[in-house]
Amino acid sequence: MTRHHVSRRDFLKRTTASAAAVTISAPAIAEGAPGRVVVVGGGFAGATCARALKRINPRISVTLVEASHAFTACPFSNNVIAGLRELKAQQFDYKRIEGSGIEVTFEPATRIDTDARTVVLSDVARVPYDRLVLAPGIDIRWDGLSGYTEAAAERMPHAWRAGEQTLLLRKQLESMEDGGLVVISAPANPFRCPPGPYERASLIAHYLKTRKPKSKILILDAKDAFSKQSLFLAAWKELYPDLIEWVPLSKGGRVTSVDPSTNTLTTEFGSHKAAVANVIPPQKAAHIAAVVGAANKTGWCPIDPVTFESKLQENIHVIGDASIAGGMPKSAFAANSQAKACAAALAKLLAGEKPEEPKLINTCYSLVAPDYGISVAGVYEPRNGQLTDVKGAGGVSPANAPRSARQLEANFANGWFKTITEEVFG
Amino acid sequence: MKRIYCLAALAVLFASTSAAPAIDVAPAGAAACSGCHPMSRAVETPFTRLTGRNPADIVTATQEFRTGQRPATVMGRLAKGFTDDEIKAIAAWYAAQKE
Ligand SMILES: Cc1cc2nc3c(=O)[nH]c(=O)nc-3n(C[C@H](O)[C@H](O)[C@H](O)COP(=O)(O)OP(=O)(O)OC[C@H]3O[C@@H](n4cnc5c(N)ncnc54)[C@H](O)[C@@H]3O)c2cc1C
């Protein structure tokens, strides 16, 4: 354990030399102590934050608590579903993070004792903290859609947390007969990755177009509008005419119940029997957020936009999908950007200094086809207690761009995944 | 009592060394650029590196992205979110980064 980065001998030598100063007063102790930070969740938000903290101030002791030894990334998992990529390319381990002076504990955090400032792990092991970062991502709301249980997800995959679910959906598409109906149910806002369902529909269409051209995709949506909508709709017309049908809320798109025994999705207007059903259900901040009392009645965690400190729990900071980050969407890009800003604020707070106002960026690339990329971008800053879009900045790729620009953005999308996973896990 | 003594001694140790390496907190916005422009040399992507660069080049490029003078897929949309002062601070910080 390399908690203090000072060998015992060095420590003794130096403390003897300054023995006269040992009667130091209490406030000075607080100023001089570098502090202990525990990060719960080693995804895009948590792993980034742990590393950024160590880089800013190597003397801060950083412990990362992560439930799993291997991380499976969701960005580009739609390519896996469409047979364009293998799941292995999505998987990362924590070796490099462990090698950078961060203690990684592979156990789920089950509870947090906020009075004792201690994270309780499953085997009753405890990790004390001065400041806690919660970055646990999402959970499915298993009570959010009638009929959609964990067992139902084995027949009607959500594939909204990458891994087995991703492979299950891919396998179902591969074994579907030509002419089959693929139904995707998209949830109301907010949810992880707002353009994700539509990128998924696009890449499944890309697969069906050549392999099973008589098939169709029906998107049943609980919304009347979605991210990059006009770009997606225009591209579908161009690339996949008559292959994808989108049914918005106002046309009866909202799925009210599902029946896994018949693979049927029911809306207020009728029922659809699917050959392959991809149910993207309502979501909430992962369980631990509610356990510690950092989530409000929406299921997500309100935060201060400068420090990311929970508005409900002192000394607990929430980043990534679990947080309510104002105008920022729930994306890996945003999670990474928030994590770095949060690390800067934590380093300042632990040093007894005032955190600076951050400025954040989000960019979500989507692939409509492997060589056709589009993006939505935003710049954010704290305003009126919220992370707010900087006016005049951001927006989506131009509607009238030539195919060469779409090709460029597809290249940048691939490059982005490499940059970000290198920064987080490399 | 012994534990308090140790803590105090530790505090002295850190207080005495803390003056030397100042906490390197990047200026607002700088950390967000590395979501695309890699800090690490170990990765090959179509994005350029900003580390160790002449800061004037980064400032000029960003200003040209903002006005649309320089063609861009995404930088035009992002550059519009930053003031000249912010970009100058970001460029100076990247210039000072080794890797
Ligand atoms: C199909 C799809 C496509 C996507 N495409 C993109 C894209 O192109 N670009 C983009 O920016 N974003 C994309 N996203 C969104 C992106 O995946 C998420 O926004 C991102 O993963 C959020 O990061 P996070 O750290 O908050 O959560 P996660 O990455 O989910 O990490 C949370 C971690 O916390 C751990 N954890 C949870 N609870 C505990 C506990 N109690 N104890 C210990 N560990 C715990 C989990 O094991 C997990 O490793 C996509 C998502 C999907 C579903």
XYZ file of C-alpha atoms and ligand atoms in Angstrom:
578
model
C 0.000 0.000 0.000
C 1.541 3.281 -1.083
C -0.670 5.568 0.850
C 1.815 8.301 1.680
C 4.594 7.872 -0.849
C 7.128 8.317 1.904
C 9.248 5.436 3.095
C 9.210 4.810 6.819
C 12.910 5.636 7.109
C 12.554 8.925 5.273
C 9.550 9.681 7.366
C 11.399 9.095 10.649
C 14.466 11.032 9.484
C 12.445 14.026 8.497
C 10.128 14.040 11.462
C 13.035 13.883 13.888
C 14.599 16.826 12.125
C 11.443 18.849 12.572
C 10.506 17.479 15.988
C 10.343 20.963 17.420
C 7.400 21.758 15.193
C 5.321 18.794 16.328
C 3.187 20.977 18.576
C 1.561 22.292 15.438
C -1.984 23.593 15.764
C -5.051 21.795 14.502
C -5.908 23.998 11.482
C -2.400 23.545 10.151
C -2.904 19.807 10.292
C -5.936 20.153 8.081
C -4.008 22.315 5.641
C -0.999 20.067 5.450
C -2.741 16.704 5.229
C -3.166 15.656 1.607
C -6.290 13.655 2.337
C -7.939 10.402 1.374
C -10.321 10.088 -1.531
C -12.342 6.964 -2.235
C -13.932 6.622 -5.665
C -16.826 4.166 -5.978
C -17.212 2.907 -9.561
C -14.376 2.493 -12.048
C -16.121 3.390 -15.300
C -15.567 6.414 -17.533
C -16.261 8.824 -14.695
C -14.673 7.084 -11.703
C -11.485 5.753 -13.292
C -10.839 9.131 -14.935
C -11.323 10.931 -11.635
C -9.001 8.625 -9.696
C -6.238 9.090 -12.263
C -6.714 12.845 -12.621
C -6.489 13.275 -8.845
C -3.210 11.357 -8.660
C -1.827 13.414 -11.538
C -2.757 16.732 -9.906
C -1.472 15.795 -6.465
C 0.328 12.452 -6.082
C 0.222 12.787 -2.298
C -3.517 12.357 -2.124
C -4.315 8.762 -1.259
C -6.771 7.447 -3.836
C -8.715 4.187 -3.550
C -10.894 2.976 -6.389
C -13.683 0.591 -5.391
C -14.983 -1.319 -8.399
C -17.333 -4.299 -8.449
C -15.778 -6.006 -11.470
C -12.238 -6.966 -12.584
C -13.020 -6.170 -16.216
C -14.763 -3.111 -17.593
C -16.896 -3.429 -20.727
C -17.411 -0.098 -22.497
C -20.793 0.820 -23.979
C -19.568 3.316 -26.613
C -19.118 1.366 -29.871
C -21.049 -1.593 -28.435
C -23.686 -0.902 -31.109
C -20.976 -1.906 -33.606
C -20.666 -5.220 -31.761
C -24.430 -5.772 -32.045
C -24.245 -5.127 -35.794
C -21.362 -7.597 -36.205
C -18.853 -4.853 -37.053
C -16.656 -5.357 -34.008
C -15.906 -7.946 -31.336
C -16.778 -7.506 -27.668
C -13.114 -7.959 -26.762
C -12.362 -4.537 -28.263
C -14.719 -3.099 -25.616
C -12.984 -4.665 -22.623
C -10.414 -3.081 -20.354
C -8.696 -4.035 -17.111
C -7.368 -1.995 -14.192
C -3.681 -2.990 -14.312
C -2.411 0.388 -15.483
C -4.557 2.182 -12.957
C -3.191 -0.024 -10.168
C 0.281 0.748 -11.494
C -0.205 4.482 -11.146
C -0.319 4.587 -7.350
C -4.065 4.071 -7.020
C -5.282 1.300 -4.773
C -7.971 -0.680 -6.578
C -10.336 -2.835 -4.537
C -12.474 -5.250 -6.495
C -15.564 -5.441 -4.402
C -18.913 -3.713 -4.613
C -19.559 -0.951 -2.108
C -22.682 -2.059 -0.269
C -23.210 0.832 2.108
C -21.651 4.112 3.155
C -21.391 5.215 6.747
C -21.541 8.981 6.266
C -20.994 9.745 9.974
C -17.799 7.704 10.128
C -16.954 8.659 6.511
C -16.395 5.045 5.619
C -17.266 2.948 2.592
C -18.518 -0.492 3.609
C -17.616 -3.317 1.217
C -19.405 -6.633 0.889
C -17.180 -8.635 3.226
C -17.493 -5.977 5.924
C -14.124 -4.510 4.987
C -14.211 -0.746 5.351
C -12.398 2.088 3.555
C -12.285 5.485 5.264
C -12.418 8.721 3.265
C -12.182 12.463 3.648
C -14.070 12.923 0.392
C -16.026 10.295 -1.509
C -16.643 10.258 -5.247
C -19.688 8.307 -6.391
C -19.444 7.244 -10.025
C -21.584 4.100 -10.180
C -23.372 4.692 -13.498
C -26.933 3.451 -14.003
C -29.304 0.717 -12.974
C -32.335 -0.462 -14.909
C -35.625 0.483 -13.259
C -37.017 -3.027 -13.018
C -40.297 -1.540 -11.794
C -40.409 1.018 -14.637
C -42.057 -0.976 -17.435
C -44.825 -3.518 -16.861
C -43.608 -7.037 -17.655
C -39.952 -6.078 -18.031
C -38.184 -8.104 -15.349
C -34.634 -9.411 -15.174
C -35.926 -12.699 -16.560
C -37.675 -10.838 -19.403
C -34.339 -9.201 -20.320
C -32.996 -12.671 -21.148
C -35.616 -12.915 -23.910
C -35.895 -9.186 -24.779
C -32.390 -7.788 -24.178
C -31.811 -4.153 -23.240
C -28.085 -4.256 -24.085
C -27.810 -0.931 -22.244
C -25.027 -2.198 -20.036
C -22.461 -3.755 -22.314
C -21.436 -7.400 -21.980
C -23.583 -10.545 -22.153
C -26.619 -8.451 -23.077
C -24.774 -7.029 -26.087
C -23.898 -10.515 -27.328
C -27.427 -11.770 -26.719
C -28.943 -9.087 -28.936
C -26.344 -9.754 -31.620
C -27.075 -13.494 -31.544
C -30.821 -12.907 -31.852
C -30.266 -10.713 -34.908
C -27.946 -13.273 -36.453
C -30.450 -16.098 -36.048
C -33.453 -14.029 -37.170
C -34.936 -15.018 -40.527
C -34.983 -12.553 -43.415
C -38.200 -10.556 -43.246
C -38.269 -10.419 -39.450
C -39.447 -7.412 -37.484
C -36.945 -5.827 -35.098
C -38.606 -3.627 -32.482
C -36.592 -1.141 -30.432
C -38.308 0.506 -27.504
C -36.737 3.852 -26.537
C -37.344 5.437 -23.113
C -38.349 8.944 -22.056
C -35.629 11.405 -20.955
C -33.355 11.359 -19.075
C -31.449 8.177 -19.856
C -27.911 7.020 -20.663
C -26.696 8.073 -24.120
C -29.571 10.045 -25.723
C -28.513 9.296 -29.346
C -27.749 5.638 -28.524
C -31.069 4.013 -29.539
C -30.956 5.742 -32.929
C -27.326 4.873 -33.592
C -28.274 1.291 -32.719
C -31.213 1.316 -35.143
C -28.878 2.683 -37.835
C -26.198 0.050 -37.408
C -28.744 -2.782 -37.184
C -30.218 -1.409 -40.437
C -26.728 -1.467 -41.941
C -26.509 -5.155 -41.026
C -29.996 -6.037 -42.260
C -29.642 -4.119 -45.518
C -27.086 -6.567 -46.871
C -27.855 -9.742 -44.903
C -31.634 -9.735 -44.452
C -33.013 -7.037 -46.758
C -36.704 -7.959 -46.339
C -36.560 -7.181 -42.613
C -37.810 -4.028 -40.896
C -36.983 -1.976 -37.812
C -39.692 -0.334 -35.776
C -38.667 2.203 -33.120
C -41.361 2.715 -30.502
C -40.466 5.914 -28.686
C -41.692 7.427 -25.414
C -40.569 10.865 -26.764
C -41.618 13.196 -29.548
C -38.067 14.350 -30.271
C -34.586 12.874 -29.964
C -30.919 13.778 -30.168
C -29.623 14.645 -33.679
C -33.113 13.771 -34.931
C -33.076 15.613 -38.252
C -29.616 14.258 -39.103
C -30.660 10.696 -38.297
C -33.949 10.957 -40.202
C -32.230 12.405 -43.280
C -29.502 9.767 -43.202
C -32.053 6.936 -42.811
C -33.900 8.204 -45.873
C -30.659 8.249 -47.808
C -29.083 4.991 -46.589
C -31.960 2.803 -45.416
C -35.121 3.880 -47.239
C -38.228 2.121 -45.861
C -36.142 0.012 -43.494
C -36.588 2.062 -40.300
C -39.905 3.374 -39.012
C -39.910 5.732 -36.025
C -43.124 6.061 -34.013
C -43.071 9.065 -31.636
C -45.014 9.418 -28.394
C -47.779 11.469 -29.998
C -48.396 8.723 -32.581
C -48.684 6.057 -29.896
C -45.008 5.172 -29.616
C -44.783 4.742 -25.868
C -44.492 1.105 -24.826
C -46.676 0.480 -21.769
C -46.013 -3.229 -21.258
C -44.066 -6.124 -22.677
C -44.707 -9.863 -22.732
C -41.551 -11.953 -23.071
C -43.482 -15.209 -23.569
C -44.750 -13.942 -26.933
C -42.050 -11.284 -27.580
C -44.794 -8.678 -27.750
C -44.589 -4.950 -26.982
C -47.808 -3.102 -26.248
C -48.470 0.627 -26.668
C -51.629 2.640 -26.027
C -52.444 2.109 -29.721
C -51.817 -1.601 -30.157
C -49.443 -4.534 -29.932
C -46.353 -5.476 -31.926
C -45.042 -9.017 -32.056
C -41.322 -8.859 -32.683
C -38.862 -11.340 -34.142
C -36.212 -9.495 -32.133
C -37.179 -7.097 -29.341
C -34.659 -4.647 -27.883
C -36.238 -3.020 -24.864
C -34.301 0.023 -23.655
C -36.059 0.519 -20.335
C -36.271 3.501 -17.954
C -33.150 3.966 -15.808
C -31.917 5.549 -12.592
C -28.640 6.189 -10.805
C -27.080 2.890 -9.717
C -28.364 1.424 -6.444
C -25.571 2.669 -4.146
C -26.617 6.273 -4.847
C -30.030 5.661 -3.297
C -28.531 3.628 -0.440
C -26.354 6.578 0.598
C -29.195 9.057 0.159
C -27.578 10.986 -2.686
C -30.420 10.338 -5.149
C -33.615 12.400 -5.049
C -37.105 11.268 -6.000
C -36.220 11.332 -9.712
C -33.739 8.529 -9.031
C -30.767 10.713 -10.038
C -28.303 12.755 -7.923
C -28.459 16.559 -7.674
C -25.014 18.188 -7.488
C -23.220 21.493 -7.116
C -21.987 22.490 -10.601
C -18.571 23.703 -9.402
C -17.501 20.892 -7.047
C -19.940 18.129 -8.049
C -20.669 17.736 -4.346
C -24.025 16.134 -3.693
C -26.771 18.573 -2.715
C -28.041 15.900 -0.343
C -24.873 14.450 1.257
C -21.852 16.370 2.508
C -18.372 15.286 1.348
C -19.860 13.051 -1.328
C -19.314 14.080 -4.951
C -21.312 12.535 -7.792
C -20.111 12.381 -11.397
C -21.083 10.622 -14.610
C -24.442 9.111 -15.516
C -25.639 9.010 -11.895
C -25.551 12.818 -11.570
C -28.035 15.486 -12.612
C -25.586 17.546 -14.649
C -27.874 20.279 -15.983
C -27.562 20.560 -19.755
C -24.975 17.805 -20.044
C -26.193 14.479 -21.421
C -25.353 11.129 -19.839
C -22.389 10.208 -22.014
C -18.917 8.762 -21.551
C -17.482 12.005 -22.910
C -19.386 14.058 -20.340
C -18.473 11.602 -17.557
C -14.775 11.949 -18.419
C -15.009 15.737 -18.616
C -16.874 15.967 -15.291
C -14.389 13.613 -13.643
C -11.433 15.856 -14.491
C -13.230 18.969 -13.285
C -14.257 17.174 -10.089
C -10.658 16.039 -9.486
C -9.440 19.633 -9.789
C -12.085 20.782 -7.312
C -11.225 17.967 -4.882
C -7.494 18.768 -4.998
C -8.310 22.392 -4.153
C -10.796 21.499 -1.410
C -8.361 19.077 0.225
C -5.669 21.769 0.158
C -8.086 24.161 1.842
C -8.359 26.316 -1.294
C -11.401 27.543 -3.166
C -12.235 25.496 -6.295
C -12.265 27.387 -9.578
C -15.315 27.498 -11.830
C -14.926 24.717 -14.385
C -15.687 24.691 -18.073
C -16.754 21.406 -19.586
C -17.227 19.894 -23.002
C -19.402 17.124 -24.337
C -19.292 15.618 -27.793
C -21.317 12.559 -28.753
C -20.392 10.973 -32.031
C -22.871 8.571 -33.610
C -22.335 6.264 -36.542
C -25.230 6.009 -38.963
C -23.047 3.639 -40.982
C -19.422 2.612 -40.427
C -18.277 5.430 -42.735
C -21.017 7.949 -41.863
C -20.515 9.863 -38.611
C -22.495 12.726 -37.065
C -21.988 14.570 -33.797
C -23.572 16.796 -31.209
C -21.327 19.052 -29.144
C -21.708 21.441 -26.229
C -19.648 23.633 -23.906
C -20.904 24.037 -20.332
C -20.277 26.233 -17.316
C -21.960 26.742 -13.934
C -24.780 29.281 -14.109
C -27.598 29.720 -11.585
C -26.558 26.567 -9.784
C -26.625 24.365 -12.892
C -24.178 23.244 -15.552
C -25.502 25.302 -18.429
C -24.861 25.398 -22.187
C -22.605 28.289 -23.187
C -24.766 30.269 -25.592
C -23.659 30.385 -29.219
C -21.477 27.307 -28.870
C -22.147 23.652 -29.613
C -24.885 22.125 -31.734
C -25.036 19.322 -34.261
C -23.127 18.580 -37.477
C -24.405 20.648 -40.421
C -27.404 19.206 -42.267
C -26.037 19.836 -45.723
C -22.515 18.495 -45.216
C -20.980 16.411 -48.021
C -20.379 12.671 -47.540
C -16.666 13.410 -47.119
C -17.466 15.306 -43.898
C -19.523 12.331 -42.632
C -16.564 10.095 -43.420
C -14.236 12.437 -41.487
C -16.554 12.410 -38.484
C -16.689 8.602 -38.599
C -12.868 8.606 -38.415
C -12.933 11.065 -35.524
C -15.532 8.914 -33.753
C -13.177 5.933 -33.887
C -10.284 8.148 -32.801
C -12.297 9.493 -29.886
C -12.864 5.977 -28.525
C -9.111 5.338 -28.687
C -8.194 8.642 -27.012
C -10.674 8.298 -24.215
C -10.042 4.655 -23.377
C -6.292 5.353 -23.359
C -6.809 8.250 -20.961
C -9.099 6.201 -18.706
C -7.541 2.712 -18.758
C -4.314 2.859 -20.808
C -2.119 10.197 22.001
C 0.634 8.486 20.069
C -1.566 8.497 16.960
C -2.188 12.208 17.243
C 1.519 12.786 17.517
C 2.097 10.814 14.314
C -0.611 12.675 12.448
C 0.827 15.977 13.541
C 4.289 14.900 12.450
C 2.930 13.835 9.085
C 1.189 17.133 8.742
C 4.446 18.965 9.378
C 6.170 16.834 6.808
C 3.600 17.600 4.160
C 3.268 21.223 5.093
C 7.025 21.638 4.745
C 7.130 20.033 1.303
C 3.906 21.456 -0.051
C 5.429 24.787 -0.953
C 7.744 23.204 -3.535
C 5.531 21.425 -6.098
C 2.455 23.639 -6.410
C -0.825 21.864 -7.183
C -1.063 21.864 -10.961
C -4.717 22.449 -11.614
C -5.298 23.059 -15.306
C -7.149 26.268 -16.236
C -10.904 25.979 -16.833
C -11.649 23.976 -19.958
C -8.132 22.618 -20.564
C -8.888 19.177 -19.165
C -11.852 18.842 -21.508
C -9.714 19.109 -24.671
C -7.956 15.825 -23.866
C -11.220 13.958 -24.364
C -10.210 14.126 -28.044
C -6.649 15.503 -28.300
C -4.624 12.808 -26.522
C -2.193 13.641 -23.729
C -0.526 10.263 -24.100
C 1.910 9.384 -26.872
C 0.857 5.743 -26.666
C -2.288 6.248 -28.722
C -2.691 6.739 -32.445
C -5.724 8.824 -33.359
C -6.593 11.363 -36.055
C -6.575 14.121 -33.402
C -3.439 16.259 -33.031
C -1.533 16.572 -29.753
C -1.704 19.897 -27.934
C 1.052 19.192 -25.407
C 4.378 20.971 -25.764
C 3.120 23.124 -28.633
C 3.750 26.788 -29.379
C 0.851 28.451 -27.532
C 0.429 31.156 -30.196
C -0.417 28.487 -32.791
C -3.164 27.051 -30.636
C -4.610 30.503 -29.942
C -4.580 31.471 -33.626
C -6.105 28.184 -34.748
C -8.861 28.411 -32.156
C -9.694 31.975 -33.109
C -9.909 30.956 -36.767
C -12.163 28.032 -35.881
C -14.432 30.451 -34.058
C -14.830 32.776 -37.016
C -15.163 29.894 -39.451
C -12.042 30.993 -41.311
C -10.516 27.575 -40.709
C -12.620 24.602 -41.845
C -13.699 22.193 -39.139
C -16.002 19.302 -38.404
C -16.400 20.065 -34.693
C -13.816 22.653 -33.563
C -15.914 25.572 -34.818
C -18.767 24.548 -32.525
C -16.429 24.064 -29.573
C -14.225 27.152 -30.053
C -17.311 29.379 -29.856
C -17.652 28.360 -26.207
C -14.336 29.896 -25.124
C -13.121 33.480 -24.711
C -9.704 34.643 -25.909
C -8.448 34.782 -22.332
C -9.595 31.254 -21.655
C -7.917 29.950 -24.795
C -4.677 31.783 -23.959
C -4.592 30.174 -20.523
C -5.364 26.749 -21.987
C -2.688 27.127 -24.685
C -0.080 28.194 -22.115
C -0.927 25.217 -19.914
C -0.615 22.721 -22.782
C 2.656 24.326 -23.875
C 4.048 23.569 -20.416
C 2.949 19.895 -20.425
C 5.592 17.322 -21.312
C 3.410 14.386 -22.283
C -25.278 1.482 -26.547
C -24.566 2.626 -25.915
C -23.739 3.428 -26.684
C -23.057 4.499 -26.104
N -22.261 5.273 -26.900
C -21.631 6.335 -26.367
C -20.808 7.171 -27.193
O -20.623 6.936 -28.388
N -20.219 8.244 -26.618
C -20.380 8.542 -25.298
O -19.801 9.528 -24.852
N -21.159 7.765 -24.496
C -21.785 6.681 -24.996
N -22.579 5.892 -24.181
C -22.817 6.308 -22.771
C -21.731 5.823 -21.830
O -21.589 4.435 -21.876
C -22.059 6.232 -20.396
O -22.485 7.563 -20.378
C -20.847 6.076 -19.500
O -20.497 4.724 -19.383
C -21.068 6.703 -18.128
O -19.945 6.538 -17.315
P -20.092 6.279 -15.746
O -18.690 6.195 -15.229
O -21.047 7.225 -15.151
O -20.769 4.837 -15.644
P -20.158 3.428 -16.086
O -19.233 3.597 -17.216
O -21.308 2.503 -16.253
O -19.292 2.964 -14.836
C -19.875 2.667 -13.598
C -18.993 1.663 -12.874
O -19.373 1.606 -11.500
C -19.334 0.280 -11.046
N -20.231 0.181 -9.884
C -21.547 0.430 -9.814
N -22.002 0.288 -8.557
C -20.936 -0.053 -7.787
C -20.763 -0.331 -6.409
N -21.784 -0.299 -5.547
N -19.512 -0.650 -5.975
C -18.460 -0.698 -6.820
N -18.580 -0.434 -8.158
C -19.802 -0.122 -8.630
C -19.767 -0.531 -12.264
O -19.293 -1.871 -12.157
C -19.109 0.249 -13.404
O -17.818 -0.251 -13.703
C -23.234 4.787 -24.728
C -24.060 3.983 -23.949
C -24.724 2.903 -24.530
C -25.614 2.050 -23.681
